[in-house]
Amino acid sequence: MCIRDRFRPQNAGRLTGLNNISQGLGLEIVGYGKTQASKIEKDLGGYDKDANIDGGLNINYNLTPGLKASVTLNTDFAETEVDDRQINLTRFPIRFPEKRDFFLDNSGLFVFGGKNSALPFHSRNIGLDENGNQLPLRVGSKITGKFNINEIGFLTAWVEGSTDEHFAILRTKHQITENTNIGFISSNEDSSSSSITNGIDVSWKSINENGTRINADIWSQFSSNETKDGEGHYFKIESFGNPFSASAEYMIFDKDFNPGLGYY
């Protein structure tokens, strides 16, 4: 056996004898605090004094070995990596990747549809104003994880700005058969302009005796805001075999389709 084969799961042995394992308390608390003070002498005498105290808290708790609850208060994103500078010459907005730890943790549970899917939810739309400036995230909560053959992701956030913004996102997925999954997502934005987007997606994967792999994805999304309603639909089937591979896909959107917290 070569060295590379040692790290393949199918070549691994079975570990036995591990009984009565506990996850412990399953609680993680991380806080931060900062102070700032200034004293500036005036031209006409005297001083301008200013002092500021700020702090925040992140709490993570494992409800079960596969289910995690998180709460963030007055979140600090000072250590978040900045975006790369990009020049956009198209009529479409640039989709920057999420880099904030609170939203990255278990973010895969909120993925909807396939890799070419329009997004009913993109977390980078939370905490930014219309000009792309960061707004303070005062409170956020999240429950993510898996139990049995189900996956769940539930996220809420309160962002403070000129108008307070509240967000709620629910994502569920259920394994119908060994090869088939069905899921649902709902993203809700309550701010100066409220919107809601609901979606359902189904994925099916199969492989035959000859090694040919067939994948099928289908989803529908329905958006609604104060003035317009719209919908979008997608279907794709692809086959990977030897010596031929093929794929076909179809996508259609209403002109009024607008996933407020998403991207397409």
PDB file of C-alpha atoms in Angstrom:
ATOM      1  CA  MET A   1       0.000   0.000   0.000  1.00  0.00           C
ATOM      2  CA  CYS A   2       1.391   3.391  -0.946  1.00  0.00           C
ATOM      3  CA  ILE A   3       1.503   6.265   1.543  1.00  0.00           C
ATOM      4  CA  ARG A   4      -1.312   8.109  -0.225  1.00  0.00           C
ATOM      5  CA  ASP A   5      -3.685   5.122   0.132  1.00  0.00           C
ATOM      6  CA  ARG A   6      -3.280   5.155   3.915  1.00  0.00           C
ATOM      7  CA  PHE A   7      -5.351   8.331   4.138  1.00  0.00           C
ATOM      8  CA  ARG A   8      -8.323   7.026   2.158  1.00  0.00           C
ATOM      9  CA  PRO A   9     -11.404   6.219   4.299  1.00  0.00           C
ATOM     10  CA  GLN A  10     -12.037   2.916   2.499  1.00  0.00           C
ATOM     11  CA  ASN A  11      -8.645   1.680   3.678  1.00  0.00           C
ATOM     12  CA  ALA A  12      -9.130   2.704   7.301  1.00  0.00           C
ATOM     13  CA  GLY A  13      -9.605   0.211  10.098  1.00  0.00           C
ATOM     14  CA  ARG A  14     -12.432   0.047  12.614  1.00  0.00           C
ATOM     15  CA  LEU A  15     -11.849   1.689  15.979  1.00  0.00           C
ATOM     16  CA  THR A  16     -13.573  -0.071  18.876  1.00  0.00           C
ATOM     17  CA  GLY A  17     -13.650   0.116  22.638  1.00  0.00           C
ATOM     18  CA  LEU A  18     -14.668   3.776  22.936  1.00  0.00           C
ATOM     19  CA  ASN A  19     -17.590   3.779  25.347  1.00  0.00           C
ATOM     20  CA  ASN A  20     -19.390   6.382  27.457  1.00  0.00           C
ATOM     21  CA  ILE A  21     -17.846   9.318  25.579  1.00  0.00           C
ATOM     22  CA  SER A  22     -19.129  12.704  26.685  1.00  0.00           C
ATOM     23  CA  GLN A  23     -18.887  16.008  24.843  1.00  0.00           C
ATOM     24  CA  GLY A  24     -18.401  17.723  28.178  1.00  0.00           C
ATOM     25  CA  LEU A  25     -20.304  20.889  28.953  1.00  0.00           C
ATOM     26  CA  GLY A  26     -20.194  21.912  25.289  1.00  0.00           C
ATOM     27  CA  LEU A  27     -20.109  25.602  26.183  1.00  0.00           C
ATOM     28  CA  GLU A  28     -17.751  28.192  24.701  1.00  0.00           C
ATOM     29  CA  ILE A  29     -17.768  31.858  25.732  1.00  0.00           C
ATOM     30  CA  VAL A  30     -15.544  34.436  24.059  1.00  0.00           C
ATOM     31  CA  GLY A  31     -15.706  38.111  24.978  1.00  0.00           C
ATOM     32  CA  TYR A  32     -13.883  41.261  24.066  1.00  0.00           C
ATOM     33  CA  GLY A  33     -13.592  44.768  25.463  1.00  0.00           C
ATOM     34  CA  LYS A  34     -11.963  47.982  24.374  1.00  0.00           C
ATOM     35  CA  THR A  35     -11.612  51.492  25.715  1.00  0.00           C
ATOM     36  CA  GLN A  36     -10.717  54.720  23.990  1.00  0.00           C
ATOM     37  CA  ALA A  37      -9.931  58.121  25.453  1.00  0.00           C
ATOM     38  CA  SER A  38      -8.771  61.395  23.959  1.00  0.00           C
ATOM     39  CA  LYS A  39      -7.855  64.835  25.286  1.00  0.00           C
ATOM     40  CA  ILE A  40      -7.344  67.653  22.775  1.00  0.00           C
ATOM     41  CA  GLU A  41      -6.286  71.142  23.750  1.00  0.00           C
ATOM     42  CA  LYS A  42      -8.416  73.971  22.343  1.00  0.00           C
ATOM     43  CA  ASP A  43      -6.943  77.055  20.709  1.00  0.00           C
ATOM     44  CA  LEU A  44      -8.742  79.306  23.195  1.00  0.00           C
ATOM     45  CA  GLY A  45      -7.770  77.247  26.191  1.00  0.00           C
ATOM     46  CA  GLY A  46      -9.286  74.251  27.856  1.00  0.00           C
ATOM     47  CA  TYR A  47      -9.614  70.724  26.547  1.00  0.00           C
ATOM     48  CA  ASP A  48     -12.019  68.579  24.579  1.00  0.00           C
ATOM     49  CA  LYS A  49     -12.282  65.232  26.312  1.00  0.00           C
ATOM     50  CA  ASP A  50     -13.826  62.077  24.990  1.00  0.00           C
ATOM     51  CA  ALA A  51     -14.006  58.532  26.343  1.00  0.00           C
ATOM     52  CA  ASN A  52     -15.608  55.404  24.964  1.00  0.00           C
ATOM     53  CA  ILE A  53     -16.028  51.893  26.340  1.00  0.00           C
ATOM     54  CA  ASP A  54     -17.208  49.052  24.151  1.00  0.00           C
ATOM     55  CA  GLY A  55     -17.453  45.285  24.402  1.00  0.00           C
ATOM     56  CA  GLY A  56     -19.151  42.208  23.025  1.00  0.00           C
ATOM     57  CA  LEU A  57     -19.773  38.540  23.642  1.00  0.00           C
ATOM     58  CA  ASN A  58     -19.957  35.328  21.605  1.00  0.00           C
ATOM     59  CA  ILE A  59     -21.550  32.220  23.114  1.00  0.00           C
ATOM     60  CA  ASN A  60     -21.579  28.756  21.517  1.00  0.00           C
ATOM     61  CA  TYR A  61     -23.359  25.770  23.040  1.00  0.00           C
ATOM     62  CA  ASN A  62     -23.632  22.227  21.704  1.00  0.00           C
ATOM     63  CA  LEU A  63     -27.247  21.237  22.235  1.00  0.00           C
ATOM     64  CA  THR A  64     -26.354  17.753  20.984  1.00  0.00           C
ATOM     65  CA  PRO A  65     -23.164  16.382  19.368  1.00  0.00           C
ATOM     66  CA  GLY A  66     -24.603  17.393  15.992  1.00  0.00           C
ATOM     67  CA  LEU A  67     -26.637  20.506  16.866  1.00  0.00           C
ATOM     68  CA  LYS A  68     -25.087  23.836  17.840  1.00  0.00           C
ATOM     69  CA  ALA A  69     -26.587  27.086  19.163  1.00  0.00           C
ATOM     70  CA  SER A  70     -24.726  30.399  18.872  1.00  0.00           C
ATOM     71  CA  VAL A  71     -25.430  33.892  20.159  1.00  0.00           C
ATOM     72  CA  THR A  72     -23.430  37.019  19.412  1.00  0.00           C
ATOM     73  CA  LEU A  73     -23.818  40.387  21.138  1.00  0.00           C
ATOM     74  CA  ASN A  74     -22.351  43.590  19.739  1.00  0.00           C
ATOM     75  CA  THR A  75     -20.183  41.562  17.369  1.00  0.00           C
ATOM     76  CA  ASP A  76     -16.630  42.693  16.644  1.00  0.00           C
ATOM     77  CA  PHE A  77     -15.491  42.170  13.042  1.00  0.00           C
ATOM     78  CA  ALA A  78     -12.231  44.104  13.432  1.00  0.00           C
ATOM     79  CA  GLU A  79     -10.120  41.017  12.666  1.00  0.00           C
ATOM     80  CA  THR A  80     -12.083  40.072   9.546  1.00  0.00           C
ATOM     81  CA  GLU A  81     -10.015  39.992   6.378  1.00  0.00           C
ATOM     82  CA  VAL A  82     -10.784  42.848   3.996  1.00  0.00           C
ATOM     83  CA  ASP A  83     -12.117  42.195   0.493  1.00  0.00           C
ATOM     84  CA  ASP A  84      -9.838  42.192  -2.503  1.00  0.00           C
ATOM     85  CA  ARG A  85     -10.205  45.277  -4.656  1.00  0.00           C
ATOM     86  CA  GLN A  86     -12.098  44.469  -7.852  1.00  0.00           C
ATOM     87  CA  ILE A  87     -13.197  46.524 -10.850  1.00  0.00           C
ATOM     88  CA  ASN A  88     -16.708  45.747 -12.056  1.00  0.00           C
ATOM     89  CA  LEU A  89     -17.359  46.481 -15.746  1.00  0.00           C
ATOM     90  CA  THR A  90     -20.650  44.577 -15.893  1.00  0.00           C
ATOM     91  CA  ARG A  91     -24.195  45.547 -14.992  1.00  0.00           C
ATOM     92  CA  PHE A  92     -24.259  42.886 -12.286  1.00  0.00           C
ATOM     93  CA  PRO A  93     -23.072  43.535  -8.713  1.00  0.00           C
ATOM     94  CA  ILE A  94     -19.951  41.756  -7.486  1.00  0.00           C
ATOM     95  CA  ARG A  95     -20.661  38.857  -5.141  1.00  0.00           C
ATOM     96  CA  PHE A  96     -18.043  39.141  -2.430  1.00  0.00           C
ATOM     97  CA  PRO A  97     -17.409  36.020  -0.309  1.00  0.00           C
ATOM     98  CA  GLU A  98     -18.379  35.872   3.340  1.00  0.00           C
ATOM     99  CA  LYS A  99     -15.400  36.251   5.699  1.00  0.00           C
ATOM    100  CA  ARG A 100     -17.023  36.906   9.074  1.00  0.00           C
ATOM    101  CA  ASP A 101     -16.661  34.030  11.527  1.00  0.00           C
ATOM    102  CA  PHE A 102     -20.192  34.190  12.928  1.00  0.00           C
ATOM    103  CA  PHE A 103     -21.705  33.710   9.470  1.00  0.00           C
ATOM    104  CA  LEU A 104     -19.042  31.276   8.229  1.00  0.00           C
ATOM    105  CA  ASP A 105     -19.594  28.758  11.009  1.00  0.00           C
ATOM    106  CA  ASN A 106     -21.733  25.930   9.528  1.00  0.00           C
ATOM    107  CA  SER A 107     -22.556  28.170   6.562  1.00  0.00           C
ATOM    108  CA  GLY A 108     -22.769  25.095   4.328  1.00  0.00           C
ATOM    109  CA  LEU A 109     -26.114  24.239   5.920  1.00  0.00           C
ATOM    110  CA  PHE A 110     -27.640  27.343   4.287  1.00  0.00           C
ATOM    111  CA  VAL A 111     -26.522  26.427   0.759  1.00  0.00           C
ATOM    112  CA  PHE A 112     -29.489  26.187  -1.607  1.00  0.00           C
ATOM    113  CA  GLY A 113     -29.716  24.376  -4.937  1.00  0.00           C
ATOM    114  CA  GLY A 114     -26.636  23.532  -6.985  1.00  0.00           C
ATOM    115  CA  LYS A 115     -23.503  25.501  -7.761  1.00  0.00           C
ATOM    116  CA  ASN A 116     -25.312  27.493 -10.490  1.00  0.00           C
ATOM    117  CA  SER A 117     -28.264  28.328  -8.270  1.00  0.00           C
ATOM    118  CA  ALA A 118     -29.586  31.817  -7.684  1.00  0.00           C
ATOM    119  CA  LEU A 119     -29.138  32.506  -3.984  1.00  0.00           C
ATOM    120  CA  PRO A 120     -32.226  33.233  -1.865  1.00  0.00           C
ATOM    121  CA  PHE A 121     -29.809  34.081   0.945  1.00  0.00           C
ATOM    122  CA  HIS A 122     -26.283  35.512   0.879  1.00  0.00           C
ATOM    123  CA  SER A 123     -25.041  36.472   4.347  1.00  0.00           C
ATOM    124  CA  ARG A 124     -22.876  39.316   3.022  1.00  0.00           C
ATOM    125  CA  ASN A 125     -26.096  41.284   2.514  1.00  0.00           C
ATOM    126  CA  ILE A 126     -26.493  41.473   6.305  1.00  0.00           C
ATOM    127  CA  GLY A 127     -24.697  44.337   8.023  1.00  0.00           C
ATOM    128  CA  LEU A 128     -24.006  46.556   5.009  1.00  0.00           C
ATOM    129  CA  ASP A 129     -25.746  49.745   3.953  1.00  0.00           C
ATOM    130  CA  GLU A 130     -26.617  50.706   0.368  1.00  0.00           C
ATOM    131  CA  ASN A 131     -23.083  52.060  -0.177  1.00  0.00           C
ATOM    132  CA  GLY A 132     -21.363  48.928   1.145  1.00  0.00           C
ATOM    133  CA  ASN A 133     -20.385  50.463   4.494  1.00  0.00           C
ATOM    134  CA  GLN A 134     -20.388  48.170   7.514  1.00  0.00           C
ATOM    135  CA  LEU A 135     -23.176  48.560  10.066  1.00  0.00           C
ATOM    136  CA  PRO A 136     -22.965  47.283  13.664  1.00  0.00           C
ATOM    137  CA  LEU A 137     -24.460  43.857  14.309  1.00  0.00           C
ATOM    138  CA  ARG A 138     -26.002  44.247  17.748  1.00  0.00           C
ATOM    139  CA  VAL A 139     -27.550  40.814  18.259  1.00  0.00           C
ATOM    140  CA  GLY A 140     -27.355  37.614  16.272  1.00  0.00           C
ATOM    141  CA  SER A 141     -28.447  34.062  17.005  1.00  0.00           C
ATOM    142  CA  LYS A 142     -28.106  30.806  15.148  1.00  0.00           C
ATOM    143  CA  ILE A 143     -29.007  27.141  15.456  1.00  0.00           C
ATOM    144  CA  THR A 144     -27.268  24.833  12.989  1.00  0.00           C
ATOM    145  CA  GLY A 145     -26.589  21.144  12.683  1.00  0.00           C
ATOM    146  CA  LYS A 146     -27.837  17.697  11.798  1.00  0.00           C
ATOM    147  CA  PHE A 147     -30.052  15.198  13.556  1.00  0.00           C
ATOM    148  CA  ASN A 148     -31.004  11.805  12.180  1.00  0.00           C
ATOM    149  CA  ILE A 149     -31.480  12.345   8.429  1.00  0.00           C
ATOM    150  CA  ASN A 150     -32.349  16.027   8.753  1.00  0.00           C
ATOM    151  CA  GLU A 151     -30.326  19.237   8.519  1.00  0.00           C
ATOM    152  CA  ILE A 152     -31.384  22.613   9.903  1.00  0.00           C
ATOM    153  CA  GLY A 153     -30.073  26.140   9.872  1.00  0.00           C
ATOM    154  CA  PHE A 154     -31.876  29.018  11.587  1.00  0.00           C
ATOM    155  CA  LEU A 155     -30.362  32.498  11.831  1.00  0.00           C
ATOM    156  CA  THR A 156     -31.614  35.832  13.140  1.00  0.00           C
ATOM    157  CA  ALA A 157     -29.832  39.189  13.234  1.00  0.00           C
ATOM    158  CA  TRP A 158     -30.497  42.746  14.358  1.00  0.00           C
ATOM    159  CA  VAL A 159     -28.413  45.401  12.614  1.00  0.00           C
ATOM    160  CA  GLU A 160     -28.364  49.001  13.841  1.00  0.00           C
ATOM    161  CA  GLY A 161     -28.354  51.754  11.233  1.00  0.00           C
ATOM    162  CA  SER A 162     -30.341  54.810  10.224  1.00  0.00           C
ATOM    163  CA  THR A 163     -33.226  52.340  10.222  1.00  0.00           C
ATOM    164  CA  ASP A 164     -32.934  49.216  12.351  1.00  0.00           C
ATOM    165  CA  GLU A 165     -32.916  46.047  10.269  1.00  0.00           C
ATOM    166  CA  HIS A 166     -34.074  42.610  11.365  1.00  0.00           C
ATOM    167  CA  PHE A 167     -33.335  39.399   9.478  1.00  0.00           C
ATOM    168  CA  ALA A 168     -34.513  35.805   9.821  1.00  0.00           C
ATOM    169  CA  ILE A 169     -33.433  32.835   7.722  1.00  0.00           C
ATOM    170  CA  LEU A 170     -34.649  29.242   7.989  1.00  0.00           C
ATOM    171  CA  ARG A 171     -33.121  26.394   6.000  1.00  0.00           C
ATOM    172  CA  THR A 172     -34.093  22.715   6.305  1.00  0.00           C
ATOM    173  CA  LYS A 173     -33.139  19.617   4.361  1.00  0.00           C
ATOM    174  CA  HIS A 174     -34.502  16.092   4.606  1.00  0.00           C
ATOM    175  CA  GLN A 175     -33.070  12.908   3.124  1.00  0.00           C
ATOM    176  CA  ILE A 176     -35.972  11.090   1.458  1.00  0.00           C
ATOM    177  CA  THR A 177     -33.928   8.162   0.157  1.00  0.00           C
ATOM    178  CA  GLU A 178     -30.256   7.281   0.040  1.00  0.00           C
ATOM    179  CA  ASN A 179     -29.888   9.275  -3.191  1.00  0.00           C
ATOM    180  CA  THR A 180     -32.578  11.966  -2.834  1.00  0.00           C
ATOM    181  CA  ASN A 181     -32.804  15.121  -0.702  1.00  0.00           C
ATOM    182  CA  ILE A 182     -35.535  17.744  -0.466  1.00  0.00           C
ATOM    183  CA  GLY A 183     -35.070  21.122   1.164  1.00  0.00           C
ATOM    184  CA  PHE A 184     -36.823  24.389   2.018  1.00  0.00           C
ATOM    185  CA  ILE A 185     -35.507  27.897   2.660  1.00  0.00           C
ATOM    186  CA  SER A 186     -37.094  31.149   3.761  1.00  0.00           C
ATOM    187  CA  SER A 187     -35.246  34.481   4.092  1.00  0.00           C
ATOM    188  CA  ASN A 188     -37.009  37.480   5.592  1.00  0.00           C
ATOM    189  CA  GLU A 189     -35.787  41.088   5.754  1.00  0.00           C
ATOM    190  CA  ASP A 190     -37.620  43.687   7.832  1.00  0.00           C
ATOM    191  CA  SER A 191     -36.088  47.131   7.320  1.00  0.00           C
ATOM    192  CA  SER A 192     -36.914  50.295   5.384  1.00  0.00           C
ATOM    193  CA  SER A 193     -37.956  47.945   2.559  1.00  0.00           C
ATOM    194  CA  SER A 194     -39.244  44.549   3.670  1.00  0.00           C
ATOM    195  CA  SER A 195     -38.964  41.409   1.553  1.00  0.00           C
ATOM    196  CA  ILE A 196     -39.338  37.654   1.834  1.00  0.00           C
ATOM    197  CA  THR A 197     -38.069  34.853  -0.382  1.00  0.00           C
ATOM    198  CA  ASN A 198     -39.123  31.219  -0.128  1.00  0.00           C
ATOM    199  CA  GLY A 199     -37.646  28.317  -2.034  1.00  0.00           C
ATOM    200  CA  ILE A 200     -37.789  24.551  -2.375  1.00  0.00           C
ATOM    201  CA  ASP A 201     -35.092  22.356  -3.909  1.00  0.00           C
ATOM    202  CA  VAL A 202     -34.715  18.666  -4.731  1.00  0.00           C
ATOM    203  CA  SER A 203     -31.497  16.834  -5.628  1.00  0.00           C
ATOM    204  CA  TRP A 204     -31.059  13.272  -6.873  1.00  0.00           C
ATOM    205  CA  LYS A 205     -27.836  11.375  -7.481  1.00  0.00           C
ATOM    206  CA  SER A 206     -27.300   7.889  -8.851  1.00  0.00           C
ATOM    207  CA  ILE A 207     -24.480   5.677 -10.106  1.00  0.00           C
ATOM    208  CA  ASN A 208     -24.965   2.490 -12.105  1.00  0.00           C
ATOM    209  CA  GLU A 209     -22.920  -0.684 -12.351  1.00  0.00           C
ATOM    210  CA  ASN A 210     -20.855   0.744 -15.212  1.00  0.00           C
ATOM    211  CA  GLY A 211     -19.735   3.680 -13.070  1.00  0.00           C
ATOM    212  CA  THR A 212     -21.888   6.231 -14.899  1.00  0.00           C
ATOM    213  CA  ARG A 213     -23.016   8.981 -12.539  1.00  0.00           C
ATOM    214  CA  ILE A 214     -26.295  10.849 -13.025  1.00  0.00           C
ATOM    215  CA  ASN A 215     -27.222  14.000 -11.075  1.00  0.00           C
ATOM    216  CA  ALA A 216     -30.445  15.969 -11.207  1.00  0.00           C
ATOM    217  CA  ASP A 217     -31.281  19.260  -9.477  1.00  0.00           C
ATOM    218  CA  ILE A 218     -34.540  21.192  -9.494  1.00  0.00           C
ATOM    219  CA  TRP A 219     -35.638  24.228  -7.510  1.00  0.00           C
ATOM    220  CA  SER A 220     -38.199  27.011  -7.392  1.00  0.00           C
ATOM    221  CA  GLN A 221     -38.017  30.362  -5.621  1.00  0.00           C
ATOM    222  CA  PHE A 222     -40.722  32.913  -4.889  1.00  0.00           C
ATOM    223  CA  SER A 223     -39.927  36.482  -3.854  1.00  0.00           C
ATOM    224  CA  SER A 224     -42.243  39.129  -2.470  1.00  0.00           C
ATOM    225  CA  ASN A 225     -41.736  42.719  -1.341  1.00  0.00           C
ATOM    226  CA  GLU A 226     -43.965  45.722  -0.723  1.00  0.00           C
ATOM    227  CA  THR A 227     -44.686  46.338  -4.406  1.00  0.00           C
ATOM    228  CA  LYS A 228     -43.800  43.294  -6.522  1.00  0.00           C
ATOM    229  CA  ASP A 229     -43.927  39.507  -6.527  1.00  0.00           C
ATOM    230  CA  GLY A 230     -41.737  37.276  -8.682  1.00  0.00           C
ATOM    231  CA  GLU A 231     -40.530  33.737  -9.105  1.00  0.00           C
ATOM    232  CA  GLY A 232     -37.685  31.728 -10.597  1.00  0.00           C
ATOM    233  CA  HIS A 233     -37.300  28.077 -11.596  1.00  0.00           C
ATOM    234  CA  TYR A 234     -34.359  25.861 -12.467  1.00  0.00           C
ATOM    235  CA  PHE A 235     -33.747  22.317 -13.686  1.00  0.00           C
ATOM    236  CA  LYS A 236     -30.512  20.520 -14.503  1.00  0.00           C
ATOM    237  CA  ILE A 237     -29.579  16.944 -15.317  1.00  0.00           C
ATOM    238  CA  GLU A 238     -26.064  15.743 -16.017  1.00  0.00           C
ATOM    239  CA  SER A 239     -24.378  12.441 -16.687  1.00  0.00           C
ATOM    240  CA  PHE A 240     -20.717  11.563 -16.223  1.00  0.00           C
ATOM    241  CA  GLY A 241     -19.501   8.382 -17.830  1.00  0.00           C
ATOM    242  CA  ASN A 242     -16.772   6.863 -19.923  1.00  0.00           C
ATOM    243  CA  PRO A 243     -16.223   7.886 -22.655  1.00  0.00           C
ATOM    244  CA  PHE A 244     -19.105  10.388 -22.845  1.00  0.00           C
ATOM    245  CA  SER A 245     -20.568  13.001 -20.522  1.00  0.00           C
ATOM    246  CA  ALA A 246     -23.564  15.241 -21.100  1.00  0.00           C
ATOM    247  CA  SER A 247     -25.646  17.857 -19.306  1.00  0.00           C
ATOM    248  CA  ALA A 248     -28.722  19.989 -19.886  1.00  0.00           C
ATOM    249  CA  GLU A 249     -30.170  22.811 -17.823  1.00  0.00           C
ATOM    250  CA  TYR A 250     -33.014  25.287 -17.964  1.00  0.00           C
ATOM    251  CA  MET A 251     -33.512  28.458 -15.901  1.00  0.00           C
ATOM    252  CA  ILE A 252     -36.227  31.101 -16.014  1.00  0.00           C
ATOM    253  CA  PHE A 253     -36.997  34.194 -13.910  1.00  0.00           C
ATOM    254  CA  ASP A 254     -39.825  36.701 -13.788  1.00  0.00           C
ATOM    255  CA  LYS A 255     -38.754  40.280 -14.411  1.00  0.00           C
ATOM    256  CA  ASP A 256     -39.997  41.111 -10.897  1.00  0.00           C
ATOM    257  CA  PHE A 257     -38.053  38.337  -9.174  1.00  0.00           C
ATOM    258  CA  ASN A 258     -35.816  39.882  -6.500  1.00  0.00           C
ATOM    259  CA  PRO A 259     -34.418  37.814  -3.618  1.00  0.00           C
ATOM    260  CA  GLY A 260     -33.868  40.688  -1.184  1.00  0.00           C
ATOM    261  CA  LEU A 261     -31.216  38.893   0.914  1.00  0.00           C
ATOM    262  CA  GLY A 262     -29.911  36.844  -1.991  1.00  0.00           C
ATOM    263  CA  TYR A 263     -28.073  37.191  -5.241  1.00  0.00           C
ATOM    264  CA  TYR A 264     -28.700  36.099  -8.821  1.00  0.00           C
TER     265      TYR A 264
END
